[in-house]
Every structure is written in structure tokens, then in C-alpha cells.
Short mmCIF file of C-alpha atoms in Angstrom, two decimals:
data_model
loop_
_atom_site.label_atom_id
_atom_site.label_comp_id
_atom_site.label_asym_id
_atom_site.label_seq_id
_atom_site.Cartn_x
_atom_site.Cartn_y
_atom_site.Cartn_z
CA MET A 41 16.89 -1.99 -20.17
CA PHE A 42 19.30 -0.99 -17.42
CA GLY A 43 22.28 1.32 -17.85
CA ALA A 44 20.50 2.90 -20.82
CA THR A 45 22.23 6.26 -20.37
CA GLY A 46 25.77 4.87 -20.42
CA GLY A 47 28.12 4.62 -23.38
CA THR A 48 27.02 1.13 -24.44
CA GLY A 49 23.47 1.51 -23.14
CA ARG A 50 22.66 4.47 -25.37
CA LEU A 51 23.75 2.53 -28.44
CA LEU A 52 21.85 -0.52 -27.26
CA VAL A 53 18.65 1.52 -27.01
CA ARG A 54 19.11 2.93 -30.51
CA GLN A 55 19.85 -0.45 -32.05
CA ALA A 56 16.94 -2.13 -30.30
CA LEU A 57 14.53 0.54 -31.52
CA ALA A 58 15.95 0.36 -35.04
CA ALA A 59 15.35 -3.40 -34.99
CA GLY A 60 11.68 -2.83 -34.18
CA HIS A 61 11.73 -3.68 -30.47
CA GLU A 62 9.75 -1.93 -27.77
CA VAL A 63 12.20 -0.62 -25.20
CA THR A 64 11.72 0.37 -21.58
CA ALA A 65 14.74 2.30 -20.33
CA VAL A 66 15.26 2.52 -16.58
CA VAL A 67 16.91 5.78 -15.42
CA ARG A 68 17.79 7.12 -11.99
CA LYS A 69 16.37 10.61 -12.45
CA PRO A 70 13.86 12.18 -14.85
CA THR A 71 15.62 13.72 -17.82
CA VAL A 72 14.71 14.70 -21.32
CA PRO A 73 15.50 11.58 -23.39
CA ALA A 74 18.07 11.94 -26.13
CA ILE A 75 15.90 9.75 -28.31
CA ASP A 76 12.28 10.53 -29.15
CA HIS A 77 10.64 7.33 -30.34
CA PRO A 78 7.10 5.95 -29.98
CA SER A 79 8.47 2.55 -28.94
CA LEU A 80 10.65 3.97 -26.14
CA GLU A 81 9.35 4.29 -22.59
CA ILE A 82 11.41 5.97 -19.87
CA VAL A 83 10.90 4.69 -16.32
CA VAL A 84 12.48 6.40 -13.31
CA ALA A 85 13.44 3.78 -10.74
CA ASP A 86 16.05 2.81 -8.17
CA VAL A 87 17.95 -0.10 -9.63
CA PHE A 88 18.83 -1.27 -6.11
CA ASP A 89 15.15 -1.50 -5.08
CA PRO A 90 13.35 -4.51 -6.63
CA ALA A 91 9.92 -3.04 -5.85
CA SER A 92 10.64 0.04 -7.95
CA LEU A 93 11.62 -2.10 -10.93
CA THR A 94 8.34 -3.99 -11.17
CA ALA A 95 6.67 -1.52 -13.53
CA ALA A 96 9.69 -1.53 -15.85
CA LEU A 97 9.80 -5.32 -16.13
CA THR A 98 6.07 -6.07 -16.30
CA ASP A 99 5.21 -7.59 -19.70
CA SER A 100 8.86 -7.52 -20.75
CA VAL A 101 10.44 -10.32 -22.76
CA ALA A 102 13.94 -9.86 -21.37
CA ALA A 103 16.07 -7.67 -19.13
CA LEU A 104 19.25 -6.26 -20.63
CA SER A 105 21.86 -4.72 -18.36
CA ALA A 106 24.60 -2.41 -19.59
CA LEU A 107 25.32 -1.26 -16.05
CA GLY A 108 28.89 -0.55 -15.07
CA PRO A 109 30.98 1.07 -12.32
CA HIS A 110 31.66 4.79 -12.14
CA GLY A 111 35.42 4.25 -12.25
CA ARG A 112 38.19 1.92 -11.18
CA ASN A 113 38.25 3.31 -7.63
CA ASP A 114 34.51 2.92 -7.10
CA THR A 115 34.06 0.40 -4.28
CA THR A 116 30.26 0.35 -4.57
CA PRO A 117 29.17 -3.11 -5.79
CA VAL A 118 27.05 -1.54 -8.52
CA CYS A 119 26.79 -4.49 -10.90
CA SER A 120 26.36 -7.27 -8.35
CA ALA A 121 23.90 -5.41 -6.13
CA ALA A 122 21.86 -4.10 -9.05
CA THR A 123 21.76 -7.53 -10.70
CA ALA A 124 20.50 -9.12 -7.48
CA SER A 125 17.77 -6.49 -7.38
CA ILE A 126 16.87 -7.03 -11.04
CA LEU A 127 16.64 -10.79 -10.51
CA LYS A 128 14.21 -10.31 -7.61
CA ALA A 129 12.04 -8.04 -9.75
CA MET A 130 12.20 -10.59 -12.58
CA ASP A 131 10.90 -13.29 -10.24
CA ARG A 132 7.99 -11.06 -9.28
CA THR A 133 7.07 -10.27 -12.88
CA GLY A 134 7.73 -13.64 -14.50
CA VAL A 135 10.60 -12.45 -16.71
CA CYS A 136 13.12 -15.25 -17.24
CA ARG A 137 15.70 -13.92 -19.72
CA VAL A 138 18.52 -11.59 -18.73
CA VAL A 139 21.67 -10.51 -20.57
CA ALA A 140 24.41 -8.61 -18.74
CA ILE A 141 27.79 -7.12 -19.57
CA SER A 142 30.84 -8.33 -17.67
CA ALA A 143 34.46 -8.04 -18.87
CA GLN A 144 37.11 -10.21 -20.48
CA PRO A 145 39.55 -10.16 -17.51
CA VAL A 146 36.91 -11.76 -15.27
CA LEU A 147 37.70 -15.07 -17.01
CA ARG A 148 40.23 -16.78 -14.75
CA GLY A 149 40.86 -19.97 -16.74
CA GLY A 150 42.43 -18.10 -19.64
CA ALA A 151 40.68 -20.10 -22.38
CA GLY A 152 41.23 -18.45 -25.75
CA GLU A 153 44.04 -16.21 -24.49
CA PRO A 154 47.71 -16.58 -25.43
CA LEU A 155 50.08 -17.62 -22.64
CA TRP A 156 51.97 -14.31 -22.70
CA PHE A 157 48.71 -12.41 -22.16
CA ARG A 158 47.69 -14.63 -19.24
CA ALA A 159 51.11 -14.26 -17.65
CA THR A 160 51.61 -10.52 -18.06
CA VAL A 161 48.75 -8.32 -19.24
CA ARG A 162 45.78 -9.89 -17.47
CA PRO A 163 47.33 -9.90 -13.96
CA LEU A 164 48.26 -6.25 -14.39
CA ILE A 165 44.78 -5.27 -15.57
CA ARG A 166 43.14 -7.19 -12.73
CA ALA A 167 45.40 -5.46 -10.20
CA VAL A 168 44.65 -1.95 -11.50
CA TYR A 169 40.90 -2.56 -11.80
CA ARG A 170 40.55 -4.96 -8.88
CA ASN A 171 37.41 -3.30 -7.49
CA VAL A 172 35.70 -3.42 -10.87
CA TYR A 173 36.45 -7.07 -11.55
CA ALA A 174 35.64 -8.16 -8.01
CA ASP A 175 32.18 -6.65 -8.45
CA LEU A 176 31.73 -8.28 -11.86
CA GLU A 177 32.78 -11.65 -10.46
CA ARG A 178 30.17 -11.29 -7.74
CA MET A 179 27.61 -10.35 -10.39
CA GLU A 180 28.39 -13.48 -12.37
CA ARG A 181 28.05 -15.63 -9.23
CA VAL A 182 24.68 -14.01 -8.45
CA LEU A 183 23.45 -14.84 -11.95
CA ALA A 184 24.81 -18.40 -11.85
CA ALA A 185 23.04 -19.05 -8.55
CA SER A 186 19.71 -17.82 -9.90
CA ALA A 187 17.03 -19.69 -11.81
CA ALA A 188 17.08 -17.12 -14.61
CA ASP A 189 17.99 -17.81 -18.22
CA TRP A 190 21.07 -15.62 -18.06
CA THR A 191 23.86 -14.82 -20.48
CA VAL A 192 26.95 -12.80 -19.63
CA LEU A 193 29.01 -11.07 -22.31
CA ARG A 194 32.71 -10.55 -21.63
CA PRO A 195 34.13 -7.90 -23.98
CA PRO A 196 37.69 -6.54 -24.01
CA TYR A 197 38.50 -2.84 -23.66
CA LEU A 198 35.65 -0.81 -25.18
CA THR A 199 36.02 2.19 -27.48
CA ASP A 200 33.70 4.82 -28.94
CA ARG A 201 34.89 4.28 -32.49
CA PRO A 202 32.18 3.54 -35.11
CA ALA A 203 30.75 0.04 -35.01
CA SER A 204 32.04 -2.32 -37.67
CA GLY A 205 28.87 -4.41 -37.75
CA ARG A 206 30.96 -7.52 -37.15
CA TYR A 207 32.37 -9.28 -34.11
CA ARG A 208 33.56 -12.68 -32.94
CA SER A 209 32.30 -14.70 -29.99
CA ALA A 210 33.38 -17.75 -28.01
CA THR A 211 31.51 -19.69 -25.34
CA GLU A 212 33.29 -19.76 -21.97
CA ALA A 213 36.43 -18.33 -23.58
CA SER A 214 37.97 -15.00 -24.45
CA VAL A 215 38.26 -13.50 -27.91
CA PRO A 216 41.77 -12.02 -28.09
CA ASN A 217 43.06 -9.12 -30.16
CA GLY A 218 42.59 -5.67 -28.77
CA SER A 219 39.54 -3.54 -28.23
CA MET A 220 35.90 -3.58 -29.30
CA ALA A 221 33.53 -0.82 -30.40
CA ARG A 222 30.63 -0.26 -28.02
CA GLY A 223 28.22 -0.43 -30.94
CA ASP A 224 29.41 -3.95 -31.78
CA LEU A 225 28.94 -4.99 -28.16
CA ALA A 226 25.40 -3.60 -28.25
CA GLN A 227 24.71 -5.68 -31.37
CA ALA A 228 26.09 -8.77 -29.65
CA MET A 229 23.73 -8.21 -26.72
CA LEU A 230 20.73 -8.07 -29.02
CA ASP A 231 21.90 -11.12 -30.94
CA VAL A 232 22.17 -13.39 -27.89
CA VAL A 233 18.76 -12.57 -26.44
CA ASN A 234 17.02 -15.13 -28.64
CA ASP A 235 19.92 -17.56 -28.91
CA PRO A 236 19.22 -20.58 -26.66
CA ALA A 237 22.79 -21.82 -27.06
CA THR A 238 24.00 -18.88 -24.97
CA VAL A 239 21.66 -19.44 -22.01
CA ARG A 240 23.53 -19.89 -18.70
CA HIS A 241 26.88 -19.23 -20.37
CA ALA A 242 29.52 -16.52 -20.34
CA ILE A 243 30.29 -15.49 -23.91
CA GLY A 244 33.55 -13.87 -24.85
CA VAL A 245 33.13 -11.24 -27.55
CA GLY A 246 35.68 -9.23 -29.46
CA PRO A 247 36.55 -7.56 -32.74
CA ALA A 248 36.25 -9.42 -36.00
CA LYS A 249 39.54 -10.31 -37.70
#
């Protein structure tokens, strides 16, 4: 699991362990884990170096990435470069399945979004966060060009409010209506891992009505 120390990643680790999964969390530097669990392994690795990711991915069923930029002004292509590295390590270890987080505004076609949103809100958001969405678009292209069984989740604005335990999803379309709890996004990531209908698709996710 990549991005395990971030806001969504921490919840993803907890939910995966609670569901009975064995989790390998890749971190940049050795730290005392916030979670002490017999099914959790912490691996220190450079996410931009495929060779250093081999140990983390060996014998894994899937790679889950909750990686994200450090802020809207960060010009480092964190998501696209790291995903390219992860895909190379997956090839070396025989792992085929990967699930990654993108963002709702990356969708350019506007499917599922009301006209007023496409005409006003989305252009503004894309302008303010242009570096972020440019990187996520590159990440999606890297995945689409690979041979991996990938799924991309495109959530709206994320919050730290308690998870509701419910969410909506749409294939190759956005789910409108506001923000989404990070815990619900984490649940959506776990749900799609074993869902063949989501393979090689971008899935819009959002709050339940």
C-alpha cells in the first residue's frame, strides 16, 4: 500500500486490517507505526525507485495507491512518476492489480455533472489546482498505457468527517453533490479490488444521497 501515512491512506490501512487483509505499507522513512497489528508490515522504500519496491510487492495480491501531491503549488509529478515506478515493480513481481486515487475534476467529458457545474465550477477548480490535475492526468495515461489490471477512483473534495459507510459510484462518470469522507473513499478502494467490472476503468465516487 502506497501513501499509507496520508489522510486517506491511514484509514485505508485500518479498514484493510479490520477486514482481515495482510497489509504491507510503504513509507519513506522509518517511523513508529500508529497501528500495531500482526498483519501489518512496514517497508521503508523510495516510491520513485522500482528496485526498492520489489520487497513490498513480492507475494502481494494488489497494489493500492493513496498517493497525492503535497499541495496545489507542488510541481513535482508525484502521482505520475510514482505510479510509473510502481508499475515497473509490479511487472518484476508478477502483481497485476492496482487501484489508485485520482480526482473528480480530471474527468474532461463532464459525464454525470450538471451543465452549470461544467461551465463554472470545474474550470475554476482546474485553474486553481492545475499542477495537481495535470499530474493526475499523466498518472491516468500511464496506467491506461500499461498492461496492468488498473482501476482509478475519482472522488470529489475529501473531508475528515466520520465515514458514513455508504457511497455512490459511476463508471467513467462523476458522482455530483459535494464532498466525500476519506473513510468512505477508503472503503470504495477496498470494494473495487475484487470487482472485475471496474478493471481498466475510471470510477467516479461520491457521497450517498
